[in-house]
Short mmCIF file of C-alpha atoms in Angstrom, two decimals:
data_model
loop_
_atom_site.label_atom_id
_atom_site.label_comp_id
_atom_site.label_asym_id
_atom_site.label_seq_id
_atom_site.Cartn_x
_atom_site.Cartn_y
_atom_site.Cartn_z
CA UNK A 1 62.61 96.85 -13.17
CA UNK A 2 66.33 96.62 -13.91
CA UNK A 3 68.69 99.54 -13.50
CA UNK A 4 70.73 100.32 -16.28
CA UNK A 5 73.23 102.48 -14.97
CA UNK A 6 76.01 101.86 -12.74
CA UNK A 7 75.46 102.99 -9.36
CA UNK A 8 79.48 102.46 -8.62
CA UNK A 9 80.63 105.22 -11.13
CA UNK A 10 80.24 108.94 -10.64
CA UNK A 11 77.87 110.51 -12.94
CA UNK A 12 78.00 114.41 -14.09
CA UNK A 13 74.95 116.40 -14.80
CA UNK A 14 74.58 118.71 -17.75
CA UNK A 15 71.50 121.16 -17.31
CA UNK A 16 69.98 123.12 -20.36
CA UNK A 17 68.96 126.08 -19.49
CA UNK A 18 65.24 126.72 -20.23
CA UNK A 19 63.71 129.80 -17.67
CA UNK A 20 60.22 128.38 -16.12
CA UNK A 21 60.71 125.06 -17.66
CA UNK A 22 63.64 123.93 -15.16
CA UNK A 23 61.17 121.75 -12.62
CA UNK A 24 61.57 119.11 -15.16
CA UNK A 25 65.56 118.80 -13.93
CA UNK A 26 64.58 118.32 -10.31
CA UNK A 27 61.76 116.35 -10.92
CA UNK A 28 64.84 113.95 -12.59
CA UNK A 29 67.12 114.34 -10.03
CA UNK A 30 64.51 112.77 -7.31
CA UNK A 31 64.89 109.40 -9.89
CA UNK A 32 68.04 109.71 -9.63
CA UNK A 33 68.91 110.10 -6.27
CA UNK A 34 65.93 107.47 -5.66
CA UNK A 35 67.98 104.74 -8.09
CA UNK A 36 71.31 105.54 -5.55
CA UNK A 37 73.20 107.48 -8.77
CA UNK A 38 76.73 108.55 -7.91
CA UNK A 39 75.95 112.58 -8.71
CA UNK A 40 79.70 114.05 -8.21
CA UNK A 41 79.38 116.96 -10.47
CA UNK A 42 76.86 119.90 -11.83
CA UNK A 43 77.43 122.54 -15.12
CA UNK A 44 74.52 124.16 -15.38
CA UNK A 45 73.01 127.15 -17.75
CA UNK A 46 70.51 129.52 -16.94
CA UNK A 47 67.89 127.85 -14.97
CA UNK A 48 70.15 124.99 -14.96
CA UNK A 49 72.77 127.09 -12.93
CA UNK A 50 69.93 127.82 -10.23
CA UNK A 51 69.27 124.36 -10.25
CA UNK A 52 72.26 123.20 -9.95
CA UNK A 53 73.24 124.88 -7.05
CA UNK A 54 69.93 123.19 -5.57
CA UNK A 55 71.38 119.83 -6.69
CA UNK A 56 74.72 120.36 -4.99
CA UNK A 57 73.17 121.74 -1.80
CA UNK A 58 71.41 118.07 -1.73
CA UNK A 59 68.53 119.10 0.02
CA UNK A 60 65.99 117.27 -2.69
CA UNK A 61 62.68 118.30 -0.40
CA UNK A 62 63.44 121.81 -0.22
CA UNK A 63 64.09 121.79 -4.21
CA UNK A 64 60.92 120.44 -5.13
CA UNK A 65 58.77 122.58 -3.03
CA UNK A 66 59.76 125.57 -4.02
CA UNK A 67 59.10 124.61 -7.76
CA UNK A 68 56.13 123.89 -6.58
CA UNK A 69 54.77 126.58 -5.53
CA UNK A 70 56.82 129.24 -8.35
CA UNK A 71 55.05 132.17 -8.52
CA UNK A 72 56.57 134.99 -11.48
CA UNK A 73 56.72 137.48 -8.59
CA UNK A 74 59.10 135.25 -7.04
CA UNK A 75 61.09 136.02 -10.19
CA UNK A 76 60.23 139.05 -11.86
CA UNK A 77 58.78 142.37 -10.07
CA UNK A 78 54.98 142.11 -12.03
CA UNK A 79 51.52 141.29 -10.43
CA UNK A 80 50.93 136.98 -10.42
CA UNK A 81 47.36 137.71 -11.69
CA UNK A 82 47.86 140.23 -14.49
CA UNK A 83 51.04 138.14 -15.30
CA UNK A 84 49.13 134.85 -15.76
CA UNK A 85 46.25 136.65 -17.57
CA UNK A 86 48.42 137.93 -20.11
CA UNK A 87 50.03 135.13 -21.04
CA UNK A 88 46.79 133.11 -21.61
CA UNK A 89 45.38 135.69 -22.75
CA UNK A 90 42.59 135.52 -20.00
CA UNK A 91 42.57 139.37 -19.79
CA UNK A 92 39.64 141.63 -19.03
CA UNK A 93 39.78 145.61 -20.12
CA UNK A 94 40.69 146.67 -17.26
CA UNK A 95 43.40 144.08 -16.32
CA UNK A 96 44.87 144.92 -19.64
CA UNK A 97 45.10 148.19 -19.32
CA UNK A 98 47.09 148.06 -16.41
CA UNK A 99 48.85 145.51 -18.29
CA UNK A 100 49.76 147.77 -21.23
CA UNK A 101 50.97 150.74 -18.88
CA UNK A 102 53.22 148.46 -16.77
CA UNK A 103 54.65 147.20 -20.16
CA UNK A 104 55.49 150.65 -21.55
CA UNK A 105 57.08 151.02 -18.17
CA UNK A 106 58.91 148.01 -19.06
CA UNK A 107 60.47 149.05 -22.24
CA UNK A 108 61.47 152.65 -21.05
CA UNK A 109 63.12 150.82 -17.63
CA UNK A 110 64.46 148.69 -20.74
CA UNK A 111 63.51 145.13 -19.52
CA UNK A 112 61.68 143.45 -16.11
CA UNK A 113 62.90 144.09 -12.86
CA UNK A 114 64.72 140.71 -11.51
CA UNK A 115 64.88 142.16 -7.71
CA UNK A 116 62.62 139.48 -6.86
CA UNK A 117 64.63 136.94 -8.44
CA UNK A 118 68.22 138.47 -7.03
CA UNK A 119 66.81 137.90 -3.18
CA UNK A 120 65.43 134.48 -4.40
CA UNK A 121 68.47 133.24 -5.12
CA UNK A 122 70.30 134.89 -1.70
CA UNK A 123 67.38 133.18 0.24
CA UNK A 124 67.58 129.90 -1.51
CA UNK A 125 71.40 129.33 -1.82
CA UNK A 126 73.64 128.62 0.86
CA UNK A 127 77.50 129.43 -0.29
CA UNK A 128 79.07 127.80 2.45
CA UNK A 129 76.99 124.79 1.91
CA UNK A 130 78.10 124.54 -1.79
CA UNK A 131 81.93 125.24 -1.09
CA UNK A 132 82.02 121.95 1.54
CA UNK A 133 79.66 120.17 -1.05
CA UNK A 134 81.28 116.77 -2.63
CA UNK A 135 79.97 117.55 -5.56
CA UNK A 136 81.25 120.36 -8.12
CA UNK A 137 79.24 123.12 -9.60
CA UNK A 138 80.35 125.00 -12.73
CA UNK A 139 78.28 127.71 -13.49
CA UNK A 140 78.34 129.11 -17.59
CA UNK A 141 77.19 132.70 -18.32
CA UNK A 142 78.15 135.52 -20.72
CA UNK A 143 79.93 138.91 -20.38
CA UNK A 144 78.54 140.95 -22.39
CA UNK A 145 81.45 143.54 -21.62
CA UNK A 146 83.87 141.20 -22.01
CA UNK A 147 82.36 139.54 -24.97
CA UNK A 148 83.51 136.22 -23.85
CA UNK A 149 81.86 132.89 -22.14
CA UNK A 150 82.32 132.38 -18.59
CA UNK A 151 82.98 128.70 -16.68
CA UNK A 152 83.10 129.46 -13.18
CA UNK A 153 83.59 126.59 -10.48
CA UNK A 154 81.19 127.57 -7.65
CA UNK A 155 83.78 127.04 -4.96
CA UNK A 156 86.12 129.20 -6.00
CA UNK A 157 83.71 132.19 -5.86
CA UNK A 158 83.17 133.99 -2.70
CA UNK A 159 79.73 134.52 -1.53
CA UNK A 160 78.50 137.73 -3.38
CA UNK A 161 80.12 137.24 -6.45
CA UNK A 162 78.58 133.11 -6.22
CA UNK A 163 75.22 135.23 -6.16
CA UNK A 164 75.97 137.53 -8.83
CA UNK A 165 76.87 134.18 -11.37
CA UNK A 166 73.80 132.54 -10.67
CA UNK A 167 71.97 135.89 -11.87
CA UNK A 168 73.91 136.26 -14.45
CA UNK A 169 73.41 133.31 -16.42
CA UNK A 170 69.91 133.57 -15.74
CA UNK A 171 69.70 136.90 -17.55
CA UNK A 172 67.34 136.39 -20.14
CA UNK A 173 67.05 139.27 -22.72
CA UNK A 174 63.83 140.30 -21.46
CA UNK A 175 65.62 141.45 -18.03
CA UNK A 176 66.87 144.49 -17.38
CA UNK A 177 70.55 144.98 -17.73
CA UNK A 178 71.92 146.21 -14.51
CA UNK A 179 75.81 145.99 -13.88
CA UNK A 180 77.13 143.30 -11.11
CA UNK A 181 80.97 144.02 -10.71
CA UNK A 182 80.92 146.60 -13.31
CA UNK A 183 80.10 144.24 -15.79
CA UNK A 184 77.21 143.17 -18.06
CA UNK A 185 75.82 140.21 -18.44
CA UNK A 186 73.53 137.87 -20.06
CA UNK A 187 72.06 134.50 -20.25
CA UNK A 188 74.54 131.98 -21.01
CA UNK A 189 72.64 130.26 -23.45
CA UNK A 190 73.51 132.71 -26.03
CA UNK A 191 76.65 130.83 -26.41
CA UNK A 192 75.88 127.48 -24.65
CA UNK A 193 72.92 126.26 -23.81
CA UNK A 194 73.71 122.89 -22.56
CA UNK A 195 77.30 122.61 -21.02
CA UNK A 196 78.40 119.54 -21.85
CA UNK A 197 81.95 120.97 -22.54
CA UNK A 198 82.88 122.45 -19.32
CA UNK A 199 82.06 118.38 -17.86
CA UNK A 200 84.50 117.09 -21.08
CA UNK A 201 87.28 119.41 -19.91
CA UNK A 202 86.92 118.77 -16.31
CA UNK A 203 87.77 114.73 -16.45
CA UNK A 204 83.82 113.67 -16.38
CA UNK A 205 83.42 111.00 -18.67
CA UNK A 206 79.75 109.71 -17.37
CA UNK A 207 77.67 112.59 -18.40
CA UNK A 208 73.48 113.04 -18.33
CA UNK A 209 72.35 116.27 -19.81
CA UNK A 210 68.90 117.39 -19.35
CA UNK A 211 67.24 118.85 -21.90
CA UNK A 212 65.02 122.14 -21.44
CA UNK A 213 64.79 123.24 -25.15
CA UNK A 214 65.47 126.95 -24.22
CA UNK A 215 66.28 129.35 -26.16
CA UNK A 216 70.18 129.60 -26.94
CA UNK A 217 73.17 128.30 -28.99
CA UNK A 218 73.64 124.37 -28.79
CA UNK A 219 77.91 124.48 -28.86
CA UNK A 220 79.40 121.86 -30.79
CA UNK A 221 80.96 119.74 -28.58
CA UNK A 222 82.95 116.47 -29.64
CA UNK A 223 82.83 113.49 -27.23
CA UNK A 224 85.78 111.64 -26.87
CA UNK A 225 86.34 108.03 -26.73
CA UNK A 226 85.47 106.92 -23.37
CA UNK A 227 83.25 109.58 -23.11
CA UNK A 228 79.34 108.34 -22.47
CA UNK A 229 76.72 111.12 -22.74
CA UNK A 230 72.79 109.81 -22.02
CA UNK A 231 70.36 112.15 -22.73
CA UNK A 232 67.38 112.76 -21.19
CA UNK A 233 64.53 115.03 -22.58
CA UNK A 234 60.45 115.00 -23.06
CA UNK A 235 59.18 113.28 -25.88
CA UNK A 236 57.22 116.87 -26.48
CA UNK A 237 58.60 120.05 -25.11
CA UNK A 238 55.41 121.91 -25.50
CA UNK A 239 54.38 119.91 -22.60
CA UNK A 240 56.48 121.93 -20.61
CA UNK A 241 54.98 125.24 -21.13
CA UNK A 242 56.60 128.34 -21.56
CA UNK A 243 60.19 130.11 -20.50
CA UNK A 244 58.23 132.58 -19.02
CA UNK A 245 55.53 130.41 -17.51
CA UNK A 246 56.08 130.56 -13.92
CA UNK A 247 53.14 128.62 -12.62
CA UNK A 248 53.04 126.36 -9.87
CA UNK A 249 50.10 123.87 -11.52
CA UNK A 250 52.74 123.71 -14.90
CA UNK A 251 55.85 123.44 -12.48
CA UNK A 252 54.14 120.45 -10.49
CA UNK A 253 53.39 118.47 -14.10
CA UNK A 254 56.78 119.02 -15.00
CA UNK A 255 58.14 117.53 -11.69
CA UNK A 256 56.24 114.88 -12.60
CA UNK A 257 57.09 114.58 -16.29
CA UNK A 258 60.62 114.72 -15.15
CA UNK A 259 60.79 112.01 -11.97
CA UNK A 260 58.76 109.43 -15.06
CA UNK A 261 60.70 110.92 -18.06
CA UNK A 262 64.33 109.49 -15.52
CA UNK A 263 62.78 106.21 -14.91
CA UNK A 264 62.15 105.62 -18.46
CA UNK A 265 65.78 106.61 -19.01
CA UNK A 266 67.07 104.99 -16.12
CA UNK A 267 64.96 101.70 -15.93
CA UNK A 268 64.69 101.47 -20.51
CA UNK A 269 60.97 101.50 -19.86
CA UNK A 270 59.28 101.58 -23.22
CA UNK A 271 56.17 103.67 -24.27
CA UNK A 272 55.69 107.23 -25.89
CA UNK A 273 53.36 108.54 -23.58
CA UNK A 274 53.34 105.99 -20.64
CA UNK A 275 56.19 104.64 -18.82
CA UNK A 276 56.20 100.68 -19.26
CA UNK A 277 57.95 97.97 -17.60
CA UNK A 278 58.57 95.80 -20.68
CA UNK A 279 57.80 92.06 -19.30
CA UNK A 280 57.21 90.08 -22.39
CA UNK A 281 59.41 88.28 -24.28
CA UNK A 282 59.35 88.93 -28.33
CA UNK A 283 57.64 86.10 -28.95
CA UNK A 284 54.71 87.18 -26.05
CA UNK A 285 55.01 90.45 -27.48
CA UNK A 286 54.17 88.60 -31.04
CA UNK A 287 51.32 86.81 -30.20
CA UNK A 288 49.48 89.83 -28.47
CA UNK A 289 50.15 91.78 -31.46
CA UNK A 290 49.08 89.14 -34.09
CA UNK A 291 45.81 88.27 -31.63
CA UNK A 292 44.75 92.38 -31.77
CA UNK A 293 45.23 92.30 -36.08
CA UNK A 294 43.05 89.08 -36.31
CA UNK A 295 40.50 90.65 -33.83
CA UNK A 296 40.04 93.52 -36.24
CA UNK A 297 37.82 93.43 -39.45
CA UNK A 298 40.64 94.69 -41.73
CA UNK A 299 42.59 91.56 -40.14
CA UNK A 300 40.34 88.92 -39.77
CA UNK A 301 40.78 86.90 -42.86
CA UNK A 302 44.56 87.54 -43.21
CA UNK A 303 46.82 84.59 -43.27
CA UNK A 304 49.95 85.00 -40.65
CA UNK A 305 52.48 85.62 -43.59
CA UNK A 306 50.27 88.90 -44.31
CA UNK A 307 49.91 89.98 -40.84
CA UNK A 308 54.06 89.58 -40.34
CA UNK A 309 54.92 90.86 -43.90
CA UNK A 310 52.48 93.34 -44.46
CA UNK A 311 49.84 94.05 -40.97
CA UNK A 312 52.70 94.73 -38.12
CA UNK A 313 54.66 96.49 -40.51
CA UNK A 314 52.26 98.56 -41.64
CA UNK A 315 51.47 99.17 -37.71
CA UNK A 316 54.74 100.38 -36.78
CA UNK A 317 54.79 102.96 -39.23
CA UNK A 318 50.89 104.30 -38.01
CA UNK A 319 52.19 104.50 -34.44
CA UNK A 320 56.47 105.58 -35.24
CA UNK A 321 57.10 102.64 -33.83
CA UNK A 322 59.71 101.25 -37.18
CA UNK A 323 62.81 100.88 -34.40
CA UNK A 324 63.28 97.89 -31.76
CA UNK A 325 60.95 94.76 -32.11
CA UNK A 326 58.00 93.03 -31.35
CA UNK A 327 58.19 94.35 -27.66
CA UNK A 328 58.52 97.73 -28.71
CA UNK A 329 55.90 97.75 -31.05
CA UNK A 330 53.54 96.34 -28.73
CA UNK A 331 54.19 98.72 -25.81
CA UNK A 332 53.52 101.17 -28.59
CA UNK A 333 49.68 100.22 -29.32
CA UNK A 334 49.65 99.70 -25.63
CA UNK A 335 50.67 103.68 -25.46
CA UNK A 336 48.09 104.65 -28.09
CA UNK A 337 45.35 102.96 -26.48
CA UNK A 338 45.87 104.25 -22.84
CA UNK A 339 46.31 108.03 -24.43
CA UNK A 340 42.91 107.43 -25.67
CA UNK A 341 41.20 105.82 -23.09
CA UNK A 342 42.97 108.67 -20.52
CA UNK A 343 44.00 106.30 -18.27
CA UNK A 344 46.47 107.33 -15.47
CA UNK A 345 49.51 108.14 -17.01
CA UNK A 346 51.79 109.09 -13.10
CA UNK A 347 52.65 105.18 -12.69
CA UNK A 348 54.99 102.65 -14.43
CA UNK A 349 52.99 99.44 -15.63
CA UNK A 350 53.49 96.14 -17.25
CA UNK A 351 52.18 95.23 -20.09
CA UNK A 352 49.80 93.12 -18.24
CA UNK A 353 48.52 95.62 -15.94
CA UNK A 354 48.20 98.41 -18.54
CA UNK A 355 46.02 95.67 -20.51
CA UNK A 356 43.93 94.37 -17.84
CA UNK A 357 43.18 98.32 -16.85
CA UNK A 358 42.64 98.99 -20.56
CA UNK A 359 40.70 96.04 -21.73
CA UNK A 360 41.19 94.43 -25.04
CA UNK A 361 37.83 96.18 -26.66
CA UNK A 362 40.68 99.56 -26.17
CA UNK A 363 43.06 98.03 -27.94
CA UNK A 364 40.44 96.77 -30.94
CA UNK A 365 39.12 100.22 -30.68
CA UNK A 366 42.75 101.80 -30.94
CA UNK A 367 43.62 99.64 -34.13
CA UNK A 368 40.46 100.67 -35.36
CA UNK A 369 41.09 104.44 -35.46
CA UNK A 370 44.59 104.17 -36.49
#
């Protein structure tokens, strides 16, 4: 594999915010840190605000296992159990009543209790740490009594009011409004989900922002010459469950979605599904592709000009695979027929290996069900 980024420049990280989704940032960060990025700077929203703070801290291990192992009492003050049960709707009578009463307790305390998450957050983040940190940390929430966005830079804040920041922009509507500072706050991705600005106006001109699809306002932002922004996001954000979802089987897949999802950004390996190292030339890439069509009944009688001119092409539209070339197209029926056969999808292959695992009876099969 060839890295495509520059391990000589500093790199700044924009985090979307995204509530129970935000294992898929530090799952990315362990690619990073494992390709020797430069990461000099943080702006995170939300989740990404928590997580950034983990970033700058550095401590990578500690990050990831408390992910995890999430729990929503760890977060919210409600029962793990009941909690899960409702949202998969897994709930027996009697769970649900007790369900339904804590709920109407819920709307007359007018949103969830976030005690849990307020000591989280004191336990987890070490101020004095973050202020001797090399890297920066901006933190973007709201004031609701202010009406007005807030860009903090962590080191400037002193240790309660660092706590109180990282709270704040992680005040999702559902939480109960409680004053910090005699002020109200919410989530920051009511007015900017994904901070890219705060990064433009600091000087940071090397910029990945990870995507969370949260809820929120995407701010228009206009990149300036100079100015590269690589984004990195899952190919389907369903796969990373709900805002709410804080469940340490989901957290654990989306570490893992997140460490692959980096490599494919930082390595260009090609695949929908499955992370591939693309070996073969265009012409290799040809020749496997032409071999499959002729294998296949539909194909079998075609001359070469059809299977160019009318086959591939009609391929590539089957599998949304119209952009790049031979290679890419390839890697795509490659991707189709692994999804179907199942096959182990944590690794990065070749084209070779993911064939020899696959077998080329997958690949006929594939083409025939497309």
């Amino acid at each position: 594999m060839k890295l495509q980024f520059d391990t000589g420049r500093p790199y700044a990280l924009a985090l979307e915010g995204g509530g129970a989704r935000g294992a898929y940032q530090i799952g990315a960060w362990k690619a990073l840190e494992e390709a020797g990025l430069n990461i000099a700077a943080v702006a995170g929203t939300s989740v990404g605000a928590l997580n950034g703070a983990l970033i700058t801290m550095g401590d990578h291990a500690k990050a990831e296992e408390v992910w995890a192992t999430i729990r929503y009492s760890e977060v919210m003050d409600v029962d793990d159990e009941e909690m899960s049960g409702l949202l998969k709707g897994e709930l027996r009578e009697l769970d649900l009543r007790s369900v339904v009463d804590k709920i109407g307790a819920v709307i007359r305390n007018r949103g969830l209790d976030v005690t849990p998450l307020r000591n989280w957050i004191k336990e987890l983040v070490d101020p004095e740490v973050i202020r001797a940190a090399a890297r920066e940390l901006y933190i973007v929430t709201f004031s609701v009594s202010d009406q007005k966005e807030l860009e903090l830079r962590a080191k400037d804040l002193d240790d309660n009011t660092l706590y109180d920041m990282l709270l704040a922009s992680a005040y999702l509507p559902a939480f109960r409004a409680e004053r910090m500072e005699g002020k109200l706050y919410a989530d920051g991705g009511l007015r900017d989900v994904l901070p890219l600005h705060v990064l433009i106006e600091n000087g940071w001109t090397d910029i990945i922002a990870m995507r969370l699809y949260g809820p929120g306002i995407m701010r228009p932002v206009r990149i300036p010459e100079g100015t590269a922004v690589h984004t990195l996001a899952p190919r389907d954000k369903d796969e990373l469950g709900g805002i709410l979802e804080f469940e340490a089987e989901q957290s654990r897949h989306n570490l893992r979605l997140g460490y692959y999802d980096a490599m494919r950004m930082l390595y260009g390996l090609l695949g929908t599904r499955y992370y591939i190292d693309g070996q073969w030339s265009e012409d290799e890439a040809r020749q496997f592709l032409c071999a499959a069509v002729q294998r296949s009944p539909a194909g079998r009688d075609a001359s070469l000009r059809e299977i160019h001119e009318k086959r591939l092409p009609a391929l590539a539209k089957k599998l949304d695979a119209v952009d790049g070339g031979y290679r890419e197209l390839a890697a795509a029926l490659l991707d189709a027929a692994a999804a179907r056969r199942e096959a182990d999808r944590w690794r990065v292959y070749t084209e070779e290996e993911l064939l020899a695992g696959l077998g080329s009876e997958a690949v006929d099969q594939c083409l025939a069900e497309l």
